[in-house]
XYZ file of C-alpha atoms in Angstrom:
724
model
C 33.651 50.752 -157.215
C 33.721 53.852 -155.613
C 32.121 56.003 -158.530
C 28.808 57.846 -157.625
C 25.963 55.784 -158.822
C 22.343 56.714 -158.987
C 19.681 53.849 -158.236
C 15.825 53.967 -158.566
C 13.685 50.981 -157.410
C 10.968 50.152 -154.896
C 11.600 49.166 -151.139
C 10.936 45.099 -150.967
C 12.054 44.663 -147.363
C 13.483 46.843 -144.455
C 16.036 44.355 -143.109
C 17.204 46.718 -140.359
C 16.589 50.137 -139.288
C 17.677 52.097 -136.391
C 15.149 54.732 -135.164
C 17.936 57.014 -133.392
C 20.293 57.775 -135.974
C 18.590 56.513 -139.271
C 20.863 53.999 -140.483
C 18.865 51.480 -142.282
C 19.755 48.411 -144.485
C 16.904 47.373 -146.980
C 16.239 45.119 -149.871
C 15.728 47.345 -153.149
C 13.909 45.545 -156.224
C 14.963 47.233 -159.846
C 13.397 44.990 -161.882
C 10.911 41.918 -161.405
C 14.400 39.572 -160.937
C 16.712 42.239 -159.533
C 17.138 43.237 -156.076
C 20.126 44.802 -154.258
C 20.782 45.516 -150.554
C 21.300 48.932 -150.148
C 22.457 50.641 -146.674
C 23.026 54.073 -145.281
C 21.479 57.091 -142.975
C 18.149 57.137 -144.867
C 14.869 59.054 -144.238
C 12.205 56.940 -142.809
C 11.202 54.868 -145.269
C 8.728 51.797 -145.987
C 8.062 48.761 -147.759
C 6.210 49.534 -150.785
C 7.694 53.270 -151.410
C 9.475 54.083 -154.685
C 13.100 55.286 -154.194
C 16.345 56.900 -155.638
C 19.429 56.298 -153.973
C 22.860 57.978 -154.792
C 25.901 56.092 -153.747
C 28.498 54.093 -154.496
C 28.849 50.303 -154.617
C 31.102 48.289 -151.728
C 32.066 44.905 -151.298
C 31.076 43.936 -147.556
C 33.052 41.073 -146.388
C 30.214 38.879 -145.141
C 27.405 40.007 -146.949
C 29.186 40.702 -150.542
C 28.199 43.306 -152.859
C 26.203 46.315 -151.565
C 25.147 49.847 -152.513
C 25.839 52.383 -149.725
C 23.659 55.387 -150.047
C 24.970 58.746 -149.485
C 21.180 60.102 -150.475
C 17.869 59.336 -150.919
C 14.492 61.067 -152.367
C 11.437 58.693 -151.795
C 7.946 58.578 -153.696
C 4.942 57.528 -152.866
C 4.028 54.448 -154.730
C 1.881 53.916 -157.809
C 1.712 50.022 -158.674
C -1.008 48.060 -157.011
C 1.391 45.930 -155.252
C 3.719 48.707 -153.988
C 0.475 50.381 -152.698
C -0.464 47.232 -150.842
C 3.233 47.024 -149.116
C 3.113 50.422 -148.409
C 0.058 50.442 -146.405
C 0.585 47.341 -144.904
C 3.916 48.430 -143.221
C 2.073 50.440 -140.194
C 2.930 54.013 -141.918
C -0.406 54.987 -141.343
C -1.743 53.998 -137.570
C -5.116 52.206 -138.184
C -4.149 50.736 -141.447
C -2.345 47.286 -141.124
C -1.974 44.065 -143.662
C -6.011 43.249 -143.870
C -7.118 46.776 -144.061
C -4.275 47.610 -146.557
C -5.421 44.906 -148.574
C -9.228 45.986 -148.292
C -8.693 49.638 -149.066
C -6.187 48.686 -152.111
C -8.818 45.901 -153.676
C -11.534 48.385 -153.549
C -10.103 51.927 -154.566
C -6.974 50.851 -156.515
C -4.728 53.340 -157.610
C -6.618 56.071 -156.252
C -6.239 54.829 -152.645
C -3.676 57.435 -151.639
C -5.684 60.002 -153.290
C -9.180 59.119 -151.414
C -6.975 58.820 -147.995
C -5.815 62.828 -148.811
C -8.538 64.221 -150.507
C -12.123 61.811 -150.016
C -11.192 60.349 -146.507
C -15.115 60.167 -145.788
C -15.028 57.511 -148.733
C -13.214 55.176 -146.573
C -16.416 53.820 -144.778
C -17.228 52.129 -148.200
C -14.941 49.832 -147.222
C -16.566 46.794 -145.334
C -14.906 47.093 -141.803
C -14.016 50.464 -141.604
C -15.999 52.768 -139.434
C -16.304 56.320 -138.313
C -13.482 55.915 -135.732
C -11.272 54.141 -137.861
C -11.515 56.901 -140.195
C -10.390 59.511 -137.713
C -7.453 57.573 -136.869
C -6.570 57.300 -140.356
C -7.065 61.016 -141.148
C -5.008 62.203 -138.282
C -1.982 59.721 -138.915
C -2.228 60.602 -142.670
C -1.730 64.358 -141.783
C 0.704 63.822 -139.170
C 2.435 61.353 -141.449
C 2.795 64.154 -144.139
C 4.187 67.083 -141.773
C 6.533 64.721 -140.261
C 7.856 63.691 -144.048
C 8.312 67.471 -144.520
C 9.963 68.203 -141.601
C 12.420 65.085 -142.204
C 13.305 66.508 -145.506
C 14.256 69.484 -144.130
C 16.436 67.726 -141.024
C 17.959 65.654 -143.910
C 19.241 68.617 -145.734
C 20.749 69.577 -142.207
C 22.119 65.985 -141.964
C 20.075 65.332 -138.834
C 18.896 61.861 -138.275
C 15.150 61.431 -139.260
C 14.297 59.911 -135.745
C 14.119 63.335 -134.465
C 11.284 64.575 -136.730
C 8.272 62.744 -134.595
C 9.440 64.082 -131.519
C 9.587 67.840 -133.192
C 6.055 67.155 -134.551
C 4.702 65.939 -131.659
C 6.283 69.129 -129.183
C 5.218 71.698 -131.945
C 2.899 70.539 -134.584
C 2.637 72.440 -137.725
C 5.210 75.360 -136.332
C 7.938 72.807 -135.912
C 9.974 74.397 -138.941
C 9.372 77.634 -137.813
C 10.685 76.745 -134.233
C 13.821 75.434 -135.434
C 14.621 78.219 -138.117
C 14.245 81.118 -135.356
C 16.044 79.037 -132.430
C 16.939 75.485 -132.885
C 18.644 75.287 -129.178
C 14.885 75.365 -127.746
C 15.148 71.444 -128.797
C 17.529 70.828 -126.111
C 15.404 72.450 -123.656
C 11.929 71.631 -124.620
C 12.237 68.064 -126.120
C 13.417 64.736 -123.857
C 15.528 62.925 -126.088
C 17.603 65.861 -127.966
C 20.176 67.214 -126.396
C 22.452 70.105 -126.782
C 25.147 68.433 -129.308
C 21.746 67.450 -131.805
C 20.634 70.716 -131.225
C 24.074 72.283 -131.835
C 24.558 70.590 -135.368
C 21.250 71.529 -136.774
C 22.046 75.109 -135.408
C 25.419 75.054 -137.337
C 24.330 73.534 -140.387
C 21.864 76.444 -140.929
C 24.435 78.743 -140.467
C 24.737 79.918 -136.985
C 27.980 81.535 -136.094
C 30.603 79.507 -133.145
C 30.155 82.587 -131.163
C 26.305 83.306 -131.494
C 24.948 84.367 -128.065
C 22.173 82.053 -128.479
C 24.642 79.327 -129.110
C 26.692 80.274 -126.312
C 23.673 80.443 -123.823
C 22.794 76.882 -124.512
C 26.217 75.437 -124.265
C 26.202 77.318 -120.765
C 22.765 75.538 -119.920
C 24.162 72.408 -121.130
C 27.345 72.384 -118.948
C 24.956 73.099 -116.181
C 22.400 70.655 -116.896
C 25.579 68.201 -117.217
C 26.932 68.598 -113.535
C 23.346 68.410 -112.207
C 23.195 64.761 -113.765
C 26.259 64.259 -111.606
C 24.095 65.116 -108.724
C 25.989 68.528 -108.223
C 23.742 72.038 -107.547
C 26.723 74.173 -108.139
C 29.953 74.658 -110.281
C 32.716 77.433 -109.878
C 32.525 80.343 -112.550
C 35.815 80.127 -114.035
C 35.186 76.002 -114.664
C 31.923 76.610 -115.813
C 33.763 79.307 -118.018
C 36.265 76.539 -119.198
C 33.814 73.633 -119.643
C 31.679 75.869 -121.911
C 34.430 77.170 -123.783
C 35.488 73.444 -124.550
C 32.364 72.232 -125.471
C 31.628 74.951 -128.026
C 34.898 74.699 -129.590
C 35.939 78.340 -128.877
C 39.026 80.255 -128.069
C 39.942 81.499 -124.322
C 36.677 82.807 -122.674
C 35.550 85.734 -125.041
C 33.477 88.883 -124.403
C 30.584 87.042 -126.233
C 30.748 84.554 -123.379
C 30.855 87.191 -120.800
C 27.948 88.511 -122.318
C 25.685 85.386 -122.407
C 26.290 84.819 -118.928
C 25.328 88.445 -118.104
C 22.284 87.563 -120.225
C 21.176 84.578 -118.232
C 21.694 86.208 -115.145
C 19.699 89.126 -115.937
C 16.805 86.968 -117.126
C 17.108 84.748 -113.912
C 18.109 81.810 -115.781
C 20.984 81.467 -113.121
C 22.076 82.583 -109.965
C 25.508 83.239 -108.393
C 26.730 82.535 -104.521
C 30.105 83.443 -103.146
C 31.514 81.051 -100.451
C 35.107 81.101 -99.003
C 36.164 83.442 -101.465
C 35.147 81.219 -104.866
C 32.272 82.026 -106.658
C 29.374 79.570 -108.218
C 26.996 79.425 -110.591
C 23.256 77.347 -110.390
C 20.467 77.342 -112.473
C 17.957 79.738 -110.310
C 15.352 76.980 -109.995
C 17.823 74.678 -108.139
C 19.062 77.628 -106.297
C 15.843 78.467 -104.855
C 14.738 75.050 -104.244
C 17.673 74.555 -102.013
C 17.196 77.892 -100.293
C 13.425 77.157 -100.031
C 14.381 73.461 -98.280
C 16.430 75.455 -95.886
C 13.900 78.531 -94.938
C 11.123 75.944 -94.477
C 13.364 73.804 -92.036
C 14.592 76.714 -89.717
C 11.091 78.025 -89.965
C 9.593 74.750 -88.841
C 12.452 74.366 -85.767
C 11.896 77.968 -84.794
C 8.262 76.832 -83.650
C 7.219 74.823 -80.693
C 5.397 71.328 -81.153
C 1.590 72.094 -80.951
C 1.170 68.668 -80.079
C 1.591 67.784 -76.396
C 2.409 64.182 -75.372
C 3.155 62.895 -71.741
C 6.441 61.622 -72.393
C 6.918 60.381 -69.112
C 4.072 58.084 -69.499
C 4.731 57.030 -72.875
C 8.574 56.533 -72.163
C 7.563 54.309 -69.043
C 5.164 52.210 -71.372
C 8.257 51.534 -73.837
C 10.109 50.371 -70.827
C 7.697 48.180 -69.621
C 6.932 46.618 -72.781
C 10.093 45.104 -73.164
C 9.004 41.465 -72.664
C 5.937 41.856 -75.259
C 6.292 40.661 -78.862
C 7.792 44.246 -79.718
C 10.962 45.358 -77.841
C 12.988 48.698 -78.333
C 16.561 49.180 -77.725
C 17.276 52.737 -76.291
C 17.892 54.134 -79.699
C 14.664 53.171 -80.893
C 13.202 54.516 -77.788
C 15.084 57.825 -77.764
C 14.044 57.889 -81.523
C 10.151 58.121 -80.776
C 10.537 60.373 -78.090
C 12.303 62.449 -80.461
C 9.800 62.194 -83.132
C 7.186 63.307 -80.513
C 9.144 66.163 -79.001
C 10.611 67.459 -82.166
C 9.057 69.136 -85.313
C 11.444 67.453 -87.412
C 13.374 63.888 -86.737
C 15.533 62.188 -88.722
C 16.172 58.034 -87.962
C 18.885 56.596 -89.727
C 20.175 52.774 -89.800
C 21.346 49.924 -91.716
C 19.194 46.752 -92.302
C 18.121 44.804 -89.349
C 18.334 47.900 -87.140
C 14.850 47.991 -86.517
C 13.488 51.027 -88.305
C 10.075 49.375 -89.104
C 9.476 48.365 -85.369
C 9.979 51.940 -84.809
C 7.680 53.300 -86.934
C 4.965 50.700 -85.866
C 5.522 51.659 -82.356
C 5.299 55.582 -82.920
C 2.153 54.574 -85.402
C 0.516 52.650 -82.147
C 1.327 55.807 -79.890
C -0.128 58.383 -82.610
C -3.182 56.350 -82.480
C -3.544 55.933 -78.908
C -3.036 59.698 -78.511
C -5.756 60.942 -81.504
C -3.166 62.075 -83.608
C -3.399 61.755 -87.736
C -0.502 60.578 -89.912
C 0.451 59.974 -93.327
C 3.126 57.127 -94.646
C 4.926 58.067 -98.000
C 8.174 57.375 -99.815
C 9.775 58.407 -103.118
C 8.870 55.500 -105.182
C 6.008 53.212 -105.410
C 7.909 50.096 -104.407
C 9.263 51.998 -101.221
C 5.668 52.717 -100.498
C 4.585 48.978 -100.672
C 7.161 47.987 -98.616
C 6.521 50.441 -95.675
C 2.887 49.409 -96.445
C 3.754 45.722 -95.872
C 5.995 46.835 -92.651
C 3.544 48.379 -90.965
C -0.014 47.514 -92.264
C -0.617 50.697 -92.452
C -1.871 52.617 -95.802
C 1.288 54.128 -97.793
C 1.536 56.334 -101.011
C 4.323 58.146 -103.259
C 5.302 61.477 -102.663
C 4.047 62.649 -106.010
C 0.341 61.338 -104.877
C 0.634 62.577 -101.925
C 1.764 65.931 -103.011
C -1.170 65.393 -106.068
C 0.754 66.218 -108.865
C -1.430 68.060 -111.797
C -0.446 67.353 -115.370
C -2.184 70.627 -116.390
C -0.139 72.833 -114.689
C 3.139 70.518 -113.833
C 2.796 71.562 -110.396
C 1.879 69.897 -107.498
C -1.550 70.806 -105.949
C -0.328 70.690 -102.516
C 1.816 73.900 -101.641
C 2.063 76.494 -99.072
C -1.492 77.589 -99.656
C -2.948 74.366 -99.911
C -0.976 72.207 -97.359
C -1.180 68.285 -96.368
C -3.560 67.659 -93.696
C -1.947 65.809 -91.128
C -0.282 66.353 -87.702
C 2.622 63.584 -88.620
C 4.737 62.846 -91.931
C 6.725 60.362 -91.955
C 8.711 59.724 -95.193
C 10.542 56.683 -95.523
C 13.999 56.006 -97.873
C 14.451 59.540 -97.541
C 17.867 59.118 -98.909
C 16.097 59.266 -102.321
C 14.944 62.382 -102.233
C 16.366 64.948 -104.543
C 16.428 68.932 -103.540
C 13.444 69.348 -105.761
C 11.278 67.027 -104.096
C 12.289 68.008 -100.883
C 11.212 71.584 -101.665
C 8.134 70.121 -102.748
C 7.530 68.393 -99.562
C 8.463 71.139 -97.105
C 6.348 73.792 -98.974
C 3.354 71.328 -98.570
C 4.148 70.753 -94.674
C 1.638 72.625 -92.334
C 3.644 74.367 -89.301
C 1.765 72.728 -86.733
C 3.029 69.458 -88.150
C 5.763 67.019 -87.267
C 8.212 65.532 -90.277
C 9.888 62.228 -89.907
C 12.791 61.288 -92.151
C 13.639 57.765 -92.203
C 16.183 56.422 -94.048
C 19.788 54.646 -94.382
C 22.743 57.512 -95.147
C 24.933 55.077 -96.114
C 23.546 53.964 -99.185
C 23.858 56.282 -102.694
C 22.531 59.272 -102.697
C 19.733 60.546 -104.500
C 19.622 59.843 -108.243
C 18.297 63.237 -108.807
C 20.266 66.292 -107.959
C 21.312 67.549 -104.505
C 22.462 65.695 -101.192
C 19.418 66.454 -99.055
C 19.289 63.965 -96.277
C 23.423 64.104 -95.786
C 23.395 67.737 -96.125
C 20.630 68.013 -93.211
C 22.203 65.267 -91.148
C 25.568 67.195 -91.585
C 24.248 70.495 -90.364
C 23.426 69.353 -86.907
C 20.420 71.519 -87.017
C 17.715 68.707 -86.994
C 17.570 65.790 -84.107
C 19.235 62.245 -85.824
C 18.926 59.114 -84.236
C 21.141 56.463 -85.283
C 20.312 52.879 -84.960
C 23.065 50.509 -85.136
C 22.660 47.362 -83.314
C 21.191 44.264 -85.479
C 18.460 42.683 -83.744
C 18.632 38.960 -83.363
C 16.185 37.775 -85.871
C 18.391 39.824 -88.265
C 21.554 37.997 -87.326
C 21.322 34.783 -88.929
C 21.032 36.417 -92.088
C 24.397 36.534 -94.227
C 22.602 39.185 -96.180
C 22.221 41.769 -93.391
C 25.999 40.649 -91.749
C 27.589 41.113 -94.961
C 26.040 44.677 -95.409
C 27.029 45.811 -92.162
C 31.038 44.471 -92.706
C 31.015 46.169 -96.210
C 29.607 49.188 -94.204
C 32.465 48.634 -91.939
C 35.308 48.499 -94.478
C 35.094 44.689 -94.493
C 35.503 42.093 -97.143
C 32.149 40.067 -97.203
C 32.081 36.501 -95.762
C 30.888 33.534 -97.975
C 29.469 31.746 -94.835
C 29.526 31.866 -90.955
C 28.167 29.336 -88.089
C 24.570 29.826 -87.547
C 23.549 31.803 -90.290
C 21.362 31.324 -93.279
C 22.828 30.559 -96.638
C 21.170 33.553 -98.443
C 24.513 34.965 -99.747
C 26.570 33.512 -102.114
C 29.758 34.786 -103.489
C 31.638 33.358 -107.049
C 34.862 34.240 -107.768
C 35.357 35.010 -111.610
C 38.136 36.718 -112.952
C 36.783 36.957 -116.925
C 33.778 39.254 -117.501
C 32.724 37.143 -120.621
C 32.014 34.116 -118.281
C 28.988 36.119 -116.354
C 26.394 34.793 -119.206
C 27.216 31.304 -118.419
C 26.995 31.774 -114.629
C 23.882 33.641 -115.290
C 22.100 30.671 -117.251
C 23.271 28.471 -114.605
C 22.031 30.377 -111.690
C 18.382 30.965 -113.694
C 17.945 26.993 -114.868
C 19.313 25.337 -111.512
C 20.453 27.676 -109.025
C 17.166 29.542 -107.921
C 14.978 26.264 -108.032
C 17.538 24.994 -104.703
C 16.317 28.206 -103.025
C 12.513 28.109 -103.807
C 13.041 30.607 -106.024
C 11.753 31.405 -109.851
C 13.622 33.278 -112.586
C 10.885 36.288 -112.453
C 12.094 36.432 -108.332
C 15.616 37.565 -109.731
C 17.193 40.874 -111.001
C 20.823 41.412 -111.680
C 22.031 44.990 -110.253
C 25.616 46.080 -112.011
C 27.338 49.681 -111.708
C 27.084 50.737 -115.278
C 25.210 50.694 -118.405
C 27.503 49.983 -120.986
C 30.646 47.329 -121.242
C 30.648 43.327 -121.466
C 29.085 43.386 -117.835
C 26.976 46.385 -118.452
C 22.977 46.718 -118.150
C 23.012 46.898 -122.094
C 24.736 43.370 -122.529
C 23.306 41.547 -120.154
C 19.519 42.656 -120.816
C 20.636 41.298 -124.161
C 21.888 37.918 -122.760
C 18.602 37.647 -120.487
C 16.014 38.276 -122.694
C 17.791 35.490 -124.889
C 17.673 33.284 -121.698
C 14.316 34.222 -120.427
C 11.970 35.239 -123.236
C 13.641 33.558 -126.452
C 10.448 32.418 -127.772
C 9.086 34.640 -131.036
C 6.363 36.976 -130.038
C 5.273 39.820 -130.895
C 8.044 42.565 -131.242
C 9.297 46.261 -132.279
C 12.690 47.183 -132.761
C 13.552 50.500 -131.197
C 17.357 51.845 -131.316
C 18.829 48.413 -131.637
C 16.482 46.939 -128.932
C 14.160 44.227 -129.378
C 11.075 44.980 -126.953
C 8.840 41.607 -126.990
C 5.669 40.823 -125.222
C 6.207 39.341 -121.717
C 9.982 41.505 -121.556
C 10.369 43.346 -118.397
C 10.960 47.109 -118.856
C 11.784 50.048 -116.810
C 10.604 53.802 -117.591
C 13.841 56.100 -117.443
C 12.109 59.167 -117.194
C 9.050 60.980 -115.320
C 6.053 61.220 -117.562
C 3.951 62.847 -115.393
C 0.919 62.457 -118.415
C 1.458 58.955 -118.009
C 1.504 58.825 -114.556
C 4.853 56.747 -114.634
C 8.127 57.813 -113.114
C 11.874 56.758 -113.267
C 12.589 53.795 -112.348
C 9.058 52.124 -112.349
C 9.032 48.490 -113.729
C 6.610 46.629 -115.541
C 5.964 43.877 -118.326
C 4.934 44.194 -121.899
C 1.460 42.741 -122.621
C 0.966 43.648 -125.816
C 2.524 45.056 -128.949
C 0.210 46.424 -131.743
C 2.345 47.309 -134.997
C -1.416 48.115 -136.813
C -1.388 51.064 -134.216
C 2.035 51.530 -133.719
C 1.226 51.109 -129.665
C 2.867 49.089 -126.952
C 1.273 48.200 -123.675
C 3.005 48.370 -120.536
C 1.551 46.675 -117.255
C 2.855 48.120 -113.994
C 1.582 47.046 -110.837
C -1.410 49.189 -110.203
C -2.241 50.300 -114.033
C -1.397 49.580 -117.931
C 0.235 52.090 -119.457
C 0.115 53.039 -123.544
C 3.402 54.064 -125.330
C 3.330 54.917 -128.908
C 6.422 53.457 -130.605
C 7.970 56.941 -131.160
C 7.900 56.995 -127.240
C 10.247 53.676 -126.862
C 13.246 55.713 -125.579
C 11.331 56.102 -122.216
C 11.700 52.154 -121.805
C 14.553 49.818 -121.472
C 14.974 46.264 -120.852
C 15.017 45.489 -116.834
C 16.498 42.119 -116.613
C 19.601 44.085 -115.613
C 19.197 47.555 -114.330
C 21.938 49.942 -112.651
C 22.449 50.098 -109.250
C 21.287 53.394 -108.925
C 17.808 52.684 -110.217
C 17.330 49.661 -107.724
C 17.161 52.520 -104.670
C 14.217 52.305 -102.599
C 13.093 48.541 -103.737
C 13.695 45.060 -102.638
C 13.809 41.655 -104.688
C 13.646 38.268 -103.807
C 17.005 37.271 -105.285
C 19.781 40.082 -106.210
C 22.868 39.089 -108.434
C 25.215 41.392 -108.579
C 28.468 41.337 -111.217
C 31.610 43.320 -110.047
C 34.611 43.455 -112.033
C 37.497 46.284 -112.806
C 35.906 47.211 -115.707
C 33.507 49.276 -113.233
C 36.821 50.793 -111.301
C 35.135 54.015 -111.859
C 32.230 53.256 -109.845
C 33.596 51.185 -107.003
C 32.349 52.344 -103.998
C 31.488 51.130 -100.578
C 27.863 52.597 -100.529
C 27.614 51.167 -104.313
C 28.112 47.679 -103.130
C 26.435 48.341 -99.916
C 23.257 49.520 -101.805
C 23.141 46.731 -104.057
C 23.347 43.857 -101.222
C 20.666 45.687 -99.047
C 18.094 45.026 -101.984
C 18.005 41.544 -101.618
C 15.422 39.801 -99.187
C 15.799 35.941 -99.890
C 19.218 35.854 -102.167
C 21.980 37.527 -102.837
C 24.713 36.262 -105.396
C 27.958 38.466 -105.629
C 29.829 37.521 -109.089
C 33.050 38.975 -109.705
C 36.892 39.686 -109.176
C 38.173 39.806 -105.827
C 40.288 43.139 -106.530
C 37.105 44.837 -107.702
C 35.174 43.929 -104.323
C 38.043 44.817 -102.466
C 38.429 48.406 -104.079
C 34.726 48.558 -103.653
C 34.827 48.194 -99.887
C 37.805 50.037 -99.203
C 37.056 53.079 -100.896
C 34.361 55.122 -98.893
C 34.997 58.734 -100.360
C 32.473 58.466 -103.023
C 31.458 61.595 -105.235
C 31.047 64.584 -103.378
C 28.258 66.515 -104.295
C 28.545 70.315 -104.567
C 25.830 71.440 -102.798
C 24.984 74.433 -100.122
C 22.034 73.271 -97.922
C 24.437 72.590 -95.155
C 25.425 76.328 -95.446
C 22.013 77.824 -95.715
C 21.042 76.306 -92.661
C 23.852 77.221 -90.545
C 24.819 80.643 -92.090
C 23.976 83.271 -94.382
C 25.734 82.683 -98.021
C 26.141 85.666 -100.267
C 23.784 85.694 -103.324
C 23.144 87.990 -105.842
């Protein structure tokens, strides 16, 4: 049964196909009455194609006798039936089952020749106009090129899933680019990492100590620490990580040469601190230095706008009996915003940050001052708009991102026109966005940063808000008093309990029942709890399933986003609907999905959540409805989306949801930190349900260490570090 054999036939049906790694299970018809199941890592093939596979027969314990293919060569079909299946498979955008039937019926066995050589004749077929012909011509050309790339990559033992990405980036130059330097793929194509590029390079004969390979390995190691929030890594640790990654002996001369080459070409920068030497990607180093430079400059310049502080202060004191009552910390915060060029306001839920902003805006209106309100995400901008009644926008929109240049239009030469810039959820701002904001700040304006310092740090690299506060160079007002109207919310009380290192309470006198704790030792029981909550529990609080989101620490595991999303899709969207399978995930109409990378061409950003409203298999398109727009995705772009019935706690930053469910178990132990649980609970507006092991919750509450990010913004603000 293990002898190498050859099989030829026509692809009858694709039973399963993982577009990420090319693993395929198909039904191969050899004769009219003889079909076999073939599985293996195969190039992209379609129903109707004639293929030849080499491999061996195996006996599957559940599915019986199957053919395991080791290689595959494909040919376009020649029979009428094969041609209809081939064109109806969705291979060519613009041709679905209906037009496949029409085209083959009209042109017969010559249909592919017509498409390839005489495409204008396609308009002879009723219903096919010039626009559709143009679509078919473009898709046919792309498919031929992609097939050529797939064959090339298959020879290098690389998944065919990457061919479409490579072709979309480089077009007809794709193979030339790969041959010249496959490591470019890791730097320039999202979704193709160093390991894939390295596999291509090694299969093409690149040496283990090739300078191109080592430089790419160094940059990959730096990008890895950046994904964990760090901006710098010690030189010796970088050498060690790179050596291990590349499978080299102890640090070698080529490694030293690669570091020098990257430094001389300004790809990396070196910083010395406390007798240690650190490496950073140059663009991150200059971003952090740029932030420090602008903050220092703003602090050096006295405010140009003079306010009658005594009158304003007296007015706030006299209005204590009015609808808006400010405590001393809030009053101090407002005065600081008026007197200083930069002020930070930080505090937890219910401590009056929104009330402070509303009062400040009224004072600015009375004094004829202009202001802009902004936040890092659309959801956070919507919250500040709802809280103040004033227009608020995302920082990307405020800074006017230009897709053609991939830069912000607002900068030092084209500053934002305002007297005051007020940014909410400032803890979410990474070092790049902070630098962009500060570059666009006019020197005569005031910057007010509002955020909760006890939440998780930004998803992106750096530790902007915490570092600025730690430097003591900027006035910082801390709000800590919980206002009376928030004291009856168990959500808010428990958030502050957790922040103080206390176990959350299940109930307290005179509080709303908006926080529930379900004690559960077995992670496998989470699905049953979710199903009960969705079908019965939410309704008792006047909530609907669409009001709910599940927040978990990590993506993998039996209580990770991937597994919970699979379960919730079956519970919430089980009916048969138009769908597409991508990388083992089924995307269906009405599914809730989340964008997981910034895509400036589509104007959607990491963390944006929408709903699938259409799956077009004929044109290989999927449409997602976001709050302010509908965005079109080609099927090859679906790795930018994930199901979003459950999302990671990190991705929830800056958002509020009517109902939040938080499963927490010891399998999450690597991420069980106080600020993680605190962030999750503070996302809930009306109901928070915590499910999990008491031990896991206690570990989270007691662990206030968190991950210390390697950044130097504090030092840049308070001293001069040596850089070379």
